[in-house]
mmCIF file of C-alpha atoms in Angstrom:
data_model
loop_
_atom_site.group_PDB
_atom_site.id
_atom_site.type_symbol
_atom_site.label_atom_id
_atom_site.label_comp_id
_atom_site.label_asym_id
_atom_site.label_seq_id
_atom_site.Cartn_x
_atom_site.Cartn_y
_atom_site.Cartn_z
ATOM 1 C CA MET A 1 63.560 -47.388 -10.426
ATOM 2 C CA SER A 2 62.002 -44.443 -12.482
ATOM 3 C CA GLY A 3 62.707 -41.004 -10.596
ATOM 4 C CA SER A 4 64.658 -42.714 -7.607
ATOM 5 C CA ARG A 5 68.457 -42.411 -7.311
ATOM 6 C CA SER A 6 70.741 -45.169 -6.589
ATOM 7 C CA ALA A 7 72.501 -45.637 -3.421
ATOM 8 C CA SER A 8 75.643 -43.871 -4.903
ATOM 9 C CA GLY A 9 73.655 -40.590 -5.360
ATOM 10 C CA TRP A 10 73.361 -40.386 -9.124
ATOM 11 C CA PRO A 11 71.794 -38.694 -10.777
ATOM 12 C CA PRO A 12 72.771 -35.726 -8.693
ATOM 13 C CA PRO A 13 69.855 -33.769 -6.847
ATOM 14 C CA GLY A 14 68.581 -31.129 -9.230
ATOM 15 C CA PRO A 15 67.039 -27.992 -8.331
ATOM 16 C CA GLU A 16 63.734 -28.190 -6.102
ATOM 17 C CA ARG A 17 60.593 -26.405 -6.780
ATOM 18 C CA ASN A 18 60.105 -24.263 -3.432
ATOM 19 C CA PRO A 19 56.225 -23.550 -3.099
ATOM 20 C CA SER A 20 57.196 -20.559 -1.147
ATOM 21 C CA SER A 21 59.284 -18.815 -3.880
ATOM 22 C CA SER A 22 58.146 -15.448 -5.289
ATOM 23 C CA ARG A 23 58.125 -16.979 -8.890
ATOM 24 C CA TRP A 24 55.641 -20.071 -7.479
ATOM 25 C CA THR A 25 53.671 -17.624 -5.437
ATOM 26 C CA ARG A 26 53.444 -14.696 -8.476
ATOM 27 C CA ARG A 27 52.227 -17.356 -10.986
ATOM 28 C CA SER A 28 49.533 -18.585 -8.571
ATOM 29 C CA GLU A 29 48.511 -15.070 -8.022
ATOM 30 C CA SER A 30 48.289 -14.580 -11.678
ATOM 31 C CA ALA A 31 46.350 -17.587 -12.476
ATOM 32 C CA LYS A 32 43.628 -16.624 -10.217
ATOM 33 C CA VAL A 33 42.965 -13.819 -12.719
ATOM 34 C CA THR A 34 43.835 -15.478 -16.137
ATOM 35 C CA ASN A 35 42.423 -18.981 -15.783
ATOM 36 C CA THR A 36 38.761 -17.232 -15.340
ATOM 37 C CA TRP A 37 36.071 -17.037 -17.891
ATOM 38 C CA GLU A 38 35.551 -13.186 -16.879
ATOM 39 C CA TRP A 39 39.395 -12.707 -17.848
ATOM 40 C CA LYS A 40 39.223 -14.524 -20.813
ATOM 41 C CA GLN A 41 36.080 -12.497 -22.162
ATOM 42 C CA LEU A 42 38.137 -9.184 -21.040
ATOM 43 C CA ARG A 43 41.300 -10.314 -22.925
ATOM 44 C CA LYS A 44 39.300 -10.855 -26.299
ATOM 45 C CA GLN A 45 37.462 -7.714 -25.897
ATOM 46 C CA VAL A 46 40.722 -5.813 -25.319
ATOM 47 C CA LEU A 47 42.316 -7.154 -28.350
ATOM 48 C CA ASP A 48 39.384 -6.741 -30.644
ATOM 49 C CA GLU A 49 39.142 -2.981 -29.581
ATOM 50 C CA ALA A 50 42.970 -2.273 -30.229
ATOM 51 C CA ASP A 51 42.566 -4.217 -33.514
ATOM 52 C CA GLU A 52 45.474 -6.621 -32.342
ATOM 53 C CA THR A 53 47.571 -3.842 -32.405
ATOM 54 C CA CYS A 54 50.402 -3.352 -29.584
ATOM 55 C CA GLN A 55 49.714 -0.384 -27.684
ATOM 56 C CA VAL A 56 53.099 -0.165 -25.938
ATOM 57 C CA ARG A 57 55.177 -0.083 -29.203
ATOM 58 C CA ALA A 58 58.832 -0.151 -27.277
ATOM 59 C CA LYS A 59 62.105 -1.025 -29.015
ATOM 60 C CA GLY A 60 61.826 -4.208 -30.635
ATOM 61 C CA CYS A 61 58.173 -4.178 -30.708
ATOM 62 C CA GLN A 62 56.556 -6.815 -32.916
ATOM 63 C CA GLY A 63 53.256 -4.835 -33.642
ATOM 64 C CA ARG A 64 50.761 -7.321 -33.382
ATOM 65 C CA ALA A 65 49.394 -7.818 -29.964
ATOM 66 C CA THR A 66 48.667 -11.456 -28.773
ATOM 67 C CA GLN A 67 48.464 -10.831 -25.031
ATOM 68 C CA VAL A 68 46.808 -8.454 -22.657
ATOM 69 C CA ASP A 69 48.980 -6.536 -20.080
ATOM 70 C CA HIS A 70 47.548 -4.797 -16.678
ATOM 71 C CA ILE A 71 48.664 -1.301 -16.333
ATOM 72 C CA LEU A 72 48.753 -1.567 -12.639
ATOM 73 C CA SER A 73 49.457 -5.102 -11.861
ATOM 74 C CA VAL A 74 46.901 -7.358 -9.779
ATOM 75 C CA ASP A 75 49.650 -7.434 -6.996
ATOM 76 C CA GLU A 76 49.255 -3.438 -6.909
ATOM 77 C CA ARG A 77 45.514 -3.260 -7.883
ATOM 78 C CA PRO A 78 43.685 -6.444 -7.429
ATOM 79 C CA ASP A 79 40.232 -4.439 -7.518
ATOM 80 C CA LEU A 80 41.411 -3.442 -11.193
ATOM 81 C CA ALA A 81 42.030 -7.264 -12.434
ATOM 82 C CA TYR A 82 38.885 -7.063 -14.502
ATOM 83 C CA GLU A 83 38.589 -3.217 -15.178
ATOM 84 C CA PRO A 84 38.773 -2.489 -18.987
ATOM 85 C CA SER A 85 40.715 0.926 -18.459
ATOM 86 C CA ASN A 86 43.231 -0.997 -16.728
ATOM 87 C CA CYS A 87 44.342 -3.434 -19.860
ATOM 88 C CA ARG A 88 46.219 -2.915 -22.769
ATOM 89 C CA ALA A 89 46.826 -4.962 -25.531
ATOM 90 C CA ILE A 90 50.408 -5.759 -25.994
ATOM 91 C CA CYS A 91 52.763 -8.029 -28.273
ATOM 92 C CA LYS A 92 54.845 -10.960 -26.528
ATOM 93 C CA ARG A 93 58.194 -9.009 -26.908
ATOM 94 C CA CYS A 94 56.742 -5.838 -25.165
ATOM 95 C CA HIS A 95 54.985 -7.675 -22.541
ATOM 96 C CA ALA A 96 58.276 -9.740 -21.761
ATOM 97 C CA SER A 97 60.240 -6.346 -21.510
ATOM 98 C CA ILE A 98 57.806 -4.792 -18.933
ATOM 99 C CA THR A 99 57.237 -7.777 -16.789
ATOM 100 C CA GLY A 100 60.992 -8.389 -16.815
ATOM 101 C CA LYS A 101 61.732 -5.004 -15.527
ATOM 102 C CA GLN A 102 58.855 -5.317 -12.932
ATOM 103 C CA GLY A 103 60.272 -8.394 -11.990
ATOM 104 C CA ARG A 104 63.637 -7.158 -11.255
ATOM 105 C CA ALA A 105 62.245 -4.146 -9.634
ATOM 106 C CA LYS A 106 60.549 -6.689 -7.133
ATOM 107 C CA GLN A 107 63.600 -8.809 -6.614
ATOM 108 C CA LEU A 108 65.618 -5.551 -5.555
ATOM 109 C CA GLY A 109 62.728 -4.292 -3.443
ATOM 110 C CA THR A 110 62.471 -0.873 -5.248
ATOM 111 C CA ASN A 111 58.574 -1.779 -5.264
ATOM 112 C CA ARG A 112 57.941 -1.814 -1.539
ATOM 113 C CA LYS A 113 59.666 1.912 -1.251
ATOM 114 C CA ARG A 114 56.874 3.027 -3.013
ATOM 115 C CA PRO A 115 53.230 3.874 -2.237
ATOM 116 C CA PRO A 116 50.703 1.944 -4.474
ATOM 117 C CA ARG A 117 50.157 3.777 -7.759
ATOM 118 C CA LEU A 118 46.774 4.954 -8.577
ATOM 119 C CA HIS A 119 44.768 4.302 -11.534
ATOM 120 C CA PRO A 120 44.523 7.303 -14.002
ATOM 121 C CA SER A 121 40.751 7.557 -13.403
ATOM 122 C CA GLN A 122 41.334 8.352 -9.659
ATOM 123 C CA CYS A 123 43.372 11.300 -10.533
ATOM 124 C CA ASP A 124 43.216 14.788 -11.908
ATOM 125 C CA PRO A 125 44.601 14.752 -15.312
ATOM 126 C CA ASP A 126 45.928 18.165 -15.079
ATOM 127 C CA THR A 127 47.787 18.065 -11.503
ATOM 128 C CA GLY A 128 48.021 14.336 -11.128
ATOM 129 C CA GLU A 129 46.624 14.561 -7.486
ATOM 130 C CA GLN A 130 44.162 11.921 -6.423
ATOM 131 C CA TYR A 131 40.259 12.955 -6.422
ATOM 132 C CA ARG A 132 38.920 13.300 -2.908
#
C-alpha cells in the first residue's frame, strides 16, 4: 500500500509536479548545457582562471567561487552557452542572488518587454552601439 491513498483520501493530496511549469522547463533547458562534457571543461577553466575568486563581489559575497554564471543567460543567448567571455566565476551566495532576481523578473514578465541583450564583444565599448 506504499504510495497509495486509502478510501478516506488520507493522506491528503500533495503538490503535483507539472512538467510544463517554468521551473521544470528552466531546469531542463539548463541541464542541456550543464550536463555536458564541454560545460564541465569550461567550468573548470573559468574557475581556474579566476583563481576560484568570485567575480561579482555583491553584498554578502563569500569570496570563494564554486560556481560559474552565464553573464547573458542561455535562454537569452544560447549561442554563447560555451563562450568563455560569457562566463564568470561566482560564489554560491552571489549566484543565488542574481538568479533569484532574474527569476522574479521573468515571473513578472519584465524580460519579455526588453529586446535581447548583446554580448559585450558585439558592441562598441565607447558608445555601446552594436557593431555592424
